[in-house]
Coordinates of C-alpha atoms and ligand atoms in Angstrom, one line a residue:
M106 CA -26.3 4.0 -24.9
A107 CA -23.0 2.3 -25.3
V108 CA -21.2 -0.6 -23.6
E109 CA -18.8 1.0 -21.1
R110 CA -16.4 -0.2 -18.4
T111 CA -16.3 1.4 -15.0
F112 CA -14.2 0.9 -11.9
S113 CA -15.6 -0.3 -8.5
I114 CA -14.3 -1.0 -5.1
I115 CA -15.9 -3.0 -2.4
K116 CA -14.7 -1.1 0.7
P117 CA -13.3 -2.4 4.0
D118 CA -16.5 -2.0 5.9
A119 CA -18.2 -4.4 3.5
T120 CA -15.4 -7.0 3.1
R121 CA -15.1 -7.1 6.9
R122 CA -18.8 -8.0 7.3
N123 CA -18.5 -10.7 4.6
L124 CA -20.7 -8.7 2.1
T125 CA -18.7 -9.2 -1.0
G126 CA -21.2 -11.7 -2.5
A127 CA -24.2 -9.6 -1.5
V128 CA -22.7 -6.5 -3.2
N129 CA -21.8 -8.5 -6.3
A130 CA -25.4 -9.8 -6.5
K131 CA -26.7 -6.2 -6.5
L132 CA -24.2 -5.3 -9.3
E133 CA -25.2 -8.3 -11.4
E134 CA -28.9 -7.8 -10.8
A135 CA -28.4 -4.3 -12.2
G136 CA -27.1 -5.8 -15.4
L137 CA -23.4 -5.1 -14.7
R138 CA -20.9 -7.8 -15.6
I139 CA -17.8 -8.3 -13.3
V140 CA -15.1 -8.6 -16.0
A141 CA -12.2 -8.3 -13.5
Q142 CA -11.9 -8.6 -9.8
K143 CA -9.2 -9.0 -7.2
R144 CA -9.0 -8.8 -3.4
I145 CA -6.1 -6.6 -2.3
H146 CA -4.9 -4.9 0.8
M147 CA -4.2 -1.3 -0.4
S148 CA -0.9 0.4 0.6
K149 CA -1.0 3.9 2.0
D150 CA 0.7 5.1 -1.2
Q151 CA -1.9 3.5 -3.3
A152 CA -4.8 4.9 -1.3
E153 CA -3.3 8.4 -1.2
G154 CA -2.6 8.3 -5.0
F155 CA -6.1 6.9 -5.8
Y156 CA -7.8 9.6 -3.7
A157 CA -5.4 12.4 -4.6
V158 CA -8.3 14.5 -5.9
H159 CA -9.6 14.7 -2.3
K160 CA -6.3 15.7 -0.8
E161 CA -7.5 19.1 0.4
R162 CA -10.8 17.8 1.9
P163 CA -11.0 17.6 5.7
F164 CA -11.8 13.9 5.7
F165 CA -8.8 12.9 3.5
G166 CA -6.7 11.4 6.3
E167 CA -9.7 9.5 7.7
L168 CA -10.6 8.2 4.2
V169 CA -7.0 6.9 3.5
E170 CA -6.8 5.2 7.0
F171 CA -10.2 3.6 6.4
M172 CA -9.3 2.3 2.9
I173 CA -6.1 0.6 4.2
S174 CA -7.7 -0.7 7.4
E175 CA -8.8 -4.1 5.8
P176 CA -8.8 -5.7 2.4
V177 CA -10.8 -4.3 -0.4
V178 CA -12.1 -5.9 -3.7
V179 CA -11.3 -3.9 -6.8
Q180 CA -13.4 -4.6 -9.9
V181 CA -14.0 -3.7 -13.5
L182 CA -17.7 -3.7 -14.4
E183 CA -19.0 -3.8 -17.9
G184 CA -22.4 -3.1 -19.4
E185 CA -24.7 -0.6 -21.2
D186 CA -24.2 2.8 -19.6
A187 CA -22.0 1.1 -16.9
V188 CA -20.8 4.3 -15.3
A189 CA -24.2 5.8 -14.6
K190 CA -25.8 2.4 -13.9
N191 CA -23.2 1.6 -11.2
R192 CA -23.7 5.1 -9.6
E193 CA -27.4 4.4 -9.6
V194 CA -27.1 1.0 -7.9
M195 CA -24.5 2.4 -5.4
G196 CA -26.8 5.1 -4.1
A197 CA -26.0 8.5 -2.6
T198 CA -22.6 9.0 -0.8
N199 CA -24.4 9.4 2.5
P200 CA -26.5 6.2 3.1
A201 CA -29.1 8.3 5.0
E202 CA -29.8 10.0 1.7
A203 CA -29.6 6.9 -0.5
D204 CA -32.6 5.5 -2.3
A205 CA -34.2 2.2 -1.2
G206 CA -32.7 -0.9 -2.7
T207 CA -29.3 0.7 -3.4
I208 CA -26.1 -0.9 -2.1
R209 CA -25.4 2.0 0.3
K210 CA -28.9 2.2 1.6
E211 CA -28.8 -1.6 2.5
F212 CA -25.2 -2.0 3.6
A213 CA -23.4 1.2 4.3
L214 CA -22.6 2.2 7.9
N215 CA -22.2 6.0 7.4
I216 CA -20.9 8.6 5.0
G217 CA -17.3 7.5 5.3
E218 CA -17.8 3.7 5.6
N219 CA -20.1 3.5 2.7
S220 CA -19.3 0.0 1.3
V221 CA -18.5 0.9 -2.3
H222 CA -16.7 3.2 -4.7
G223 CA -17.7 3.8 -8.3
S224 CA -16.2 6.0 -11.0
D225 CA -18.1 9.2 -11.5
S226 CA -17.3 9.6 -15.3
L227 CA -16.1 7.6 -18.2
E228 CA -12.8 9.5 -18.2
N229 CA -12.2 8.8 -14.6
A230 CA -13.2 5.1 -15.1
G231 CA -10.4 4.7 -17.6
I232 CA -7.9 6.3 -15.2
E233 CA -9.0 4.3 -12.2
I234 CA -9.1 1.0 -14.0
A235 CA -5.5 1.5 -15.2
F236 CA -4.5 2.4 -11.6
F237 CA -5.3 -1.2 -10.5
F238 CA -5.5 -3.5 -13.5
N239 CA -3.4 -4.5 -16.5
D240 CA -5.3 -5.1 -19.8
D241 CA -4.7 -8.9 -19.6
E242 CA -6.4 -9.1 -16.2
I243 CA -9.7 -7.8 -17.8
V244 CA -11.7 -10.6 -19.5
G245 CA -14.9 -9.3 -21.0
Ligands
LIG514 P1 -18.6 9.2 -3.9 O1 -18.2 9.5 -5.3 O2 -20.1 9.0 -3.7 O3 -17.9 8.0 -3.3 O4 -18.3 10.5 -3.0 P2 -17.1 11.5 -3.0 O5 -16.3 11.4 -4.2 O6 -17.7 12.8 -2.6 O7 -16.2 11.0 -1.7 C1 -15.3 10.0 -1.8 C2 -15.4 9.2 -0.6 O8 -14.9 9.9 0.5 C3 -16.8 8.7 -0.1 O9 -17.3 7.6 -0.8 C4 -16.6 8.5 1.4 O10 -16.0 7.2 1.6 C5 -15.6 9.6 1.7 N1 -16.3 10.8 2.2 C6 -17.0 11.7 1.6 N2 -17.5 12.6 2.4 C7 -17.1 12.3 3.6 C8 -17.2 12.9 4.9 O11 -17.9 13.9 5.1 N3 -16.6 12.3 6.0 C9 -15.9 11.1 5.8 N4 -15.3 10.5 6.9 N5 -15.7 10.5 4.6 C10 -16.3 11.1 3.5

């Protein structure tokens, strides 16, 4: 195992319900360190660019509208095996299929409004971190 950095978003359904601290507690309990964090209101351009990989999916428009509907909290998480560890604590995309104790099982509303985003590979983590953060904003 190696120390990695991964990218995380606390999505609008969670910020709206004042769950930022509750989500962060789950991340920290899992051994992830929040080494960068900022609350932003994503622009449509940012959301479309960030989710460009999903452009052809039927839910793309809905996903973009959701992500710009309220503020989000973008984060860099650091720790041993951070990419996989974060995916584990997030739980399955559909909260109905998520394991007990995961963020999505406890907080997500449905498959779209599922409270958190997390990078799915180390390569994508690097790309996603650079999309929202400058190096000097990350303090490990
Ligand atoms: P993730 O890596 O677990 O976040 O899942 P994906 O990469 O497959 O999907 C990205 C995001 O698109 C998900 O987290 C959801 O917010 C959204 N999404 C995925 N599937 C659906 C769907 O069937 N309907 C809607 N409305 N949103 C979806």
